[in-house]
Amino acid sequence: MRIGKSFYISFSLAVGLLILWSWIAVPFNDFKPYSQKIPDTALSFDMVPIPGGVFEMGSTGANEEMPVHKVELSPFWMGTHEITWDIFELFLDKNFELAVSEKPLSPQVDGLSRPSIPYLDMTFGMGKEHMPAIGMTQYGAIQFCKWLYLKTGIFYRLPTEAEWEYAARAGSKTKYFFGDDPSQLDKYAWFAGNSNGTTHPVGKKLPNPLGLYDILGNVMEWTSDQYVENAYQNRKSGISKDPIVPVQSLYPGAIRGGHYKSEPEDLRTAKRFYSKPDWKRIDPQIPKSQWWFPEAPFLGLRVVRPLHPPSQEEIMAYYNKAPIADY
Amino acid sequence: MKNPSNNPRRDFLKTSALVTGGLMIQPFHIPGAYASGSDVIKLAVIGCGGRGTGAVFQAFDTGHNIKLVAMADAFRDRIDKSYEPIFNKYGKDKVDVPEERKFVGFEGYKEAIKLADVVILAAPPGFRPDHFEESVKQGKQIFMEKPVAVDAVGIRRVLAAAEEAKKKKLNVVVGLQRHYQSNYRETIKRIHDGAVGDIIGGQVYWNDGGVWVNARQPGQTEMEYQMRNWYYFNWLCGDHIVEQHVHNLDVANWVKNSYPVKAYGTGGRQVRTGKDHGEIFDHHSVTFTYADGTVIFSECRHFPGATNRVDERFQGTKGNVYLGGGNQGILKAWDGKDIYNHNRENNPNPYQVEHDELFDAIVKGEYRFADAENAAKSTMTAILGRYATYSGKEISWEEALNSNIDLMPERLAWDALPKVLPKEDGYYPYAIPGMTKVI
């Protein structure tokens, strides 16, 4: 029996493609929780699937949250926890990453643009191990995602405002994902009522129904979006699909989730926050740092991964936006 | 614990008059009446890195009638990088620095100082004695960055110039900005008023991940390489115990109203050991003893991945103290009750306050600031710490201050050689405790 050479080639090609496919995009039936190892280190972080769907975004609680409107989102994974210093510091300091890694860094990772090492103690005495990384700019948060991409080959990015609210709500239409009663917050969040004025190790409170810990409180989380106060006004009719407000200027950037000093009203899932130039007020250098907000110790990040990643060009366009100078 | 003197606090104030903000207000004469607003205050910046540029912004942001008239830096590109954002933000009414008033190289500062009423001195610390001495000689009002020298030879020059500045009633503000930060001012005022009794011990820390490294570029002379990487060479930086930890040691001196009489310590290079890490250590632990027997423990390190801590703690006979750069200031009685807890929110920006207060004094024709003496002695405290860790020996303040080891190169020029040079393998020699001579 002869097996044609062309069959062999097609077969190998198919197997090859299958392997490649499973590497670059997990097949749909693998849309489940997983742990993302940081290659060549002992560190990892966990991701949970957020199935696509339609939800009602916004609330009647504040002008900038109105009107409540329908948004459809494609499926994505979201980090179960806020990114901690343990991982962020590898990105922050190449020498440290080299020292911790089991192998030399790839040329891409080696050549990556990294934060200026902050002249202040950016933990502000609140601790480092298992603590959320804090005080980074939106640019810094996105460059961290790029570092992750170069390390893992997987497209990680910041959530859009819509993705964040959708995931935080986990199907709820109430103020909080657990209902309207702020007295329940203590079970789920670090906030003004229980934090003692400091960040806490991630994952010590109960998660929301999708498995997201500290999604409210502890630290606020960066989104990919520009903050536009009346952004919802032009989404009044129909269903907005995967809405995003592209970043055009340095301020204000859209932020979500409340933090360790927030009052219950600010922990509502629809509550919107934005970045302020004041957060760099005590930066003594000019130009001011593109990477750090010395007066925003309450701001961190959580990553998402779309189930269907965009093209290589779109990925690089997301990561490679030139930083906007800040004087 | 008894000091030979009955009142060490008063003695201290006598010997270093203006440290604690007990300011003497005396009129002085600057040609032209700034207060009328009709005369422009001419400003020059010496050292045009990020910090020098930031200080120019802060000077302008005081709102007074100020014009930048001269810039000086060893490197042309630093001047250009600094000029552009200053000009873009403040425009030609405030920025009048034509080509002939951009001074490039080692000697240009003298000309730049000549053209100004007020100078900002923000070059690397090793140059500060030269720049400060010249500014005082020329009778200028001065803002200068910390630290103010890198060795005892430089400290003695700064102390002498500080005396001269006092005689000439030149305001000198130094960028030890905790003196201009409200949590430190308010908390330490209460300590000095006796809120926690006598201070009998303390711990001060600057433990963080480290700073930038600039790679060696093809064609650079050794002098240029070291200047571009000034943090890693003692003649320029003084080691991180001097460059950064001086802040915390200065707070200890301020709280104690005194300076240490001796130091004993240990240190070395553990994680920062590359060819691009020059000669400085990455950690120092020093025990400083004060005249009344009080021991202040000091620790500074650049260890990525380790727990950070940049703050100060003190123990008093009646209670304890916590101070931090993030606007913390907490006094607690030993029974745990709060005596004072500084409100962390909405404190004024200390970098701006430095300039607001300096220029306010200048426009009113008042002599209010003589920071240089304390800055020199706090810098000397850090240098004493380095001498102790580098030598491995206990060293007294007097021995340290009288050291004649001068770290500066014999000659400052791009083709001149600094005193510490890379070995054949490309690594720089560094101090070995027990063997290295520091005084």
PDB file of C-alpha atoms in Angstrom, chain B residues 68-71 76 79 83 95-103 115:
ATOM      1  CA  LEU B  68      15.342  82.124  33.079  1.00  0.00           C
ATOM      2  CA  VAL B  69      18.453  83.725  31.583  1.00  0.00           C
ATOM      3  CA  ALA B  70      21.151  81.032  31.550  1.00  0.00           C
ATOM      4  CA  MET B  71      21.589  77.262  31.539  1.00  0.00           C
ATOM      5  CA  ARG B  76      24.733  69.806  25.321  1.00  0.00           C
ATOM      6  CA  ILE B  79      20.458  71.463  27.984  1.00  0.00           C
ATOM      7  CA  TYR B  83      15.141  73.883  27.392  1.00  0.00           C
ATOM      8  CA  VAL B  95      12.567  82.072  28.999  1.00  0.00           C
ATOM      9  CA  ASP B  96      15.336  84.169  27.522  1.00  0.00           C
ATOM     10  CA  VAL B  97      18.207  81.792  26.948  1.00  0.00           C
ATOM     11  CA  PRO B  98      19.812  82.417  23.542  1.00  0.00           C
ATOM     12  CA  GLU B  99      22.627  80.187  22.319  1.00  0.00           C
ATOM     13  CA  GLU B 100      25.312  82.330  23.933  1.00  0.00           C
ATOM     14  CA  ARG B 101      23.767  81.778  27.357  1.00  0.00           C
ATOM     15  CA  LYS B 102      23.693  77.978  27.068  1.00  0.00           C
ATOM     16  CA  PHE B 103      26.950  76.959  28.694  1.00  0.00           C
ATOM     17  CA  LEU B 115      24.087  86.396  34.775  1.00  0.00           C
TER      18      LEU B 115
END
